[in-house]
Amino acid sequence: MLKSTHDSFDFKDLERHLQQRLQVEFPEINSLQVNCFLREKTLVILVHVPEVVTLPTKDLLFQLKQILSEEDQISSYPMELYLKVNERSQAELINLDQRSHWLKPLLFGLGLMLSLGGLYGMSRPCVLDSCPSLTQAENIAQNAINSVNLTATPQDIEQAQQELDKSFNILENIPVWSKYHPPATQLLETYQQYSLHLEDLSKALNHATKAISLANPPLSPSQWQTVRLEWENAIAFLKKLPSNSPYYFYAQVKLRQYQENSKQIEQQIQANDQASDYLKTAQETAKIALVRQKAAQSLADWQLVEKTWQTAIKSLQAISSGTVAAKEAQNLINIYTTQLVNATARKTIEATATDLYRQAIQQDQLAQKAANIQQWTSAVTAWRNAITSLKQIQINTFQYNLAQPLLSSYAVSLQQAETNLKEATQLQHLRQDLETICKKPQKICDYQISQAQIKVNLTESYVKQVWYTASQAKAQTSVPTQVSLLNHISKLEKSLQTISNEALKRVEVYNPEQNIIAIYEPIR
């Protein structure tokens, strides 16, 4: 019987008692080992057969049942009974009151042949007082945790996972009958959670790496959406890490980075959408420009065409260089710029034509004012300038067709003005000649000029002077005086004939009594 005190008993005695009884019942099994200990108020019994034998399992279990049934001191304890076979075991919680479900060991191998090797029970880790495996697992796991810092790469995280796997293997190898099994189980659960965290980190980094590799602009809108999805997936995995995870700080740093990257991708998507809108607007504006260009005639029309092309180009220039539309935009800029240059050139021609036309109108107005006051020289000059301006207007311009009727009108006006100028000039010369005849060196006549004739009125003093001189010369028989008087009268007659010839007008000479004394017809 076992030594006991109240509700406790000596496990060493129980081990020796069970081992002795089993060796007596089964002498063919050498070095049979039995270990007993209390774990969380459960009696754990480990039966280990270290040699390769044909184990009479039913008999062995029956004997164990009988032996344990005799021990009333342990009947109130839940028990776990382990039979080690091929490095594996399975236990079932039993109570001596439940005799029909007392023990259900797991048998491995074929039939009832159970193979065991070495002094298994005593050689298993953490069976005795110390458990270096537990410390080793903790150290490995802690190193794996510490290895993931802010500069950690996907390779570092993979390495950390491998280290945690090592700690898993060590902790899983601590047998369930060891008193270190509960803390090992707790650590295993914790490290398994850490491993899941590392898996999330690894997935996040993989998505981030893929996002970076895909983000090679220019990209289509769907490609940018794919990149954004990769960042969103990466962010989702980072957010799965709880605040008590040792990798939480690392995840938060990466989360901020990835969120900023995702924001930039969103900006890229918006830039692409905006670029598409700009491109569409530019193309629609270009269509309008072509329609206006086709119908353009006046300067105002071409100014509008030029402005429309400028608006189209401005929309294209607003497209960001990293967008899909950027390449097409650049091609269109070259095309639209050529159209703009042509439109600007045509606008310049129309502007010049418009200026020339306006100048011609202004010169015509000046000519008409001059003509109204018979300033024929100014009128002729202004109409000549007007005609010159109109002739400088290029063919095929809007003003060219407007200028042609004016050219004919101005030519007629110019011709009339030139005629009037000629007449005025002749009249001026005529007056000068008449002034010379009539008033130099003394006044001998007055004159009147009309459209058909020139009327010369000899002054009374002059007529009396001539008659007096002639009478004196005759009375004095002064030949020189008579000759001089005749020469004077002859010169006057020649001068009046010359005036008639040049003016193409009839010259009538009147005495003071208004009687015609001479007529000079123009000799053509």
Short mmCIF file of N, CA, C and O in Angstrom, two decimals, residues 1 12 29 71 119 151 157 165 180 303 310 312 328 332 382 394:
data_model
loop_
_atom_site.label_atom_id
_atom_site.label_comp_id
_atom_site.label_asym_id
_atom_site.label_seq_id
_atom_site.Cartn_x
_atom_site.Cartn_y
_atom_site.Cartn_z
N MET A 1 0.85 -1.20 0.00
CA MET A 1 0.00 0.00 0.00
C MET A 1 0.87 1.24 0.00
O MET A 1 2.01 1.21 0.48
N LYS A 12 6.75 8.87 -5.65
CA LYS A 12 7.89 7.96 -5.81
C LYS A 12 7.52 6.55 -5.37
O LYS A 12 7.90 5.55 -6.01
N ILE A 29 9.80 -8.16 -20.00
CA ILE A 29 10.05 -6.75 -20.34
C ILE A 29 11.14 -6.22 -19.42
O ILE A 29 10.93 -6.09 -18.21
N GLU A 71 -5.56 0.87 -4.97
CA GLU A 71 -5.09 2.06 -4.27
C GLU A 71 -6.26 3.02 -4.08
O GLU A 71 -6.61 3.79 -4.95
N LEU A 119 15.81 4.81 -23.45
CA LEU A 119 15.16 5.11 -22.18
C LEU A 119 14.32 6.35 -22.39
O LEU A 119 14.68 7.46 -22.03
N THR A 151 13.70 48.54 -40.49
CA THR A 151 14.38 48.31 -41.77
C THR A 151 14.19 46.89 -42.27
O THR A 151 14.85 46.49 -43.23
N ILE A 157 11.47 39.00 -42.55
CA ILE A 157 10.21 38.47 -41.99
C ILE A 157 10.12 36.97 -42.25
O ILE A 157 9.70 36.20 -41.37
N ASP A 165 9.12 28.96 -36.28
CA ASP A 165 8.83 27.54 -36.54
C ASP A 165 9.75 26.65 -35.71
O ASP A 165 9.32 25.59 -35.21
N TYR A 180 6.10 21.31 -17.43
CA TYR A 180 6.36 22.50 -18.26
C TYR A 180 5.46 22.55 -19.51
O TYR A 180 5.57 23.47 -20.31
N GLN A 303 -9.82 85.62 -85.59
CA GLN A 303 -9.43 85.81 -84.19
C GLN A 303 -10.10 84.76 -83.31
O GLN A 303 -9.47 84.23 -82.38
N GLN A 310 -6.03 77.97 -79.35
CA GLN A 310 -5.27 78.23 -78.12
C GLN A 310 -5.92 77.54 -76.93
O GLN A 310 -5.22 76.99 -76.07
N ALA A 312 -7.78 74.82 -77.02
CA ALA A 312 -7.55 73.37 -77.16
C ALA A 312 -6.15 73.01 -76.70
O ALA A 312 -5.95 72.02 -75.97
N GLU A 328 -0.55 60.97 -76.19
CA GLU A 328 -1.49 61.42 -77.21
C GLU A 328 -1.63 62.93 -77.18
O GLU A 328 -1.76 63.58 -78.23
N LEU A 332 -1.09 65.59 -80.20
CA LEU A 332 -2.13 66.55 -80.57
C LEU A 332 -1.64 67.99 -80.45
O LEU A 332 -2.05 68.85 -81.23
N ALA A 382 -5.18 112.25 -101.32
CA ALA A 382 -5.92 111.33 -100.45
C ALA A 382 -6.51 110.18 -101.24
O ALA A 382 -6.46 109.01 -100.80
N GLN A 394 -4.43 91.68 -99.86
CA GLN A 394 -4.16 90.41 -100.53
C GLN A 394 -5.44 89.77 -101.06
O GLN A 394 -6.52 89.92 -100.47
#
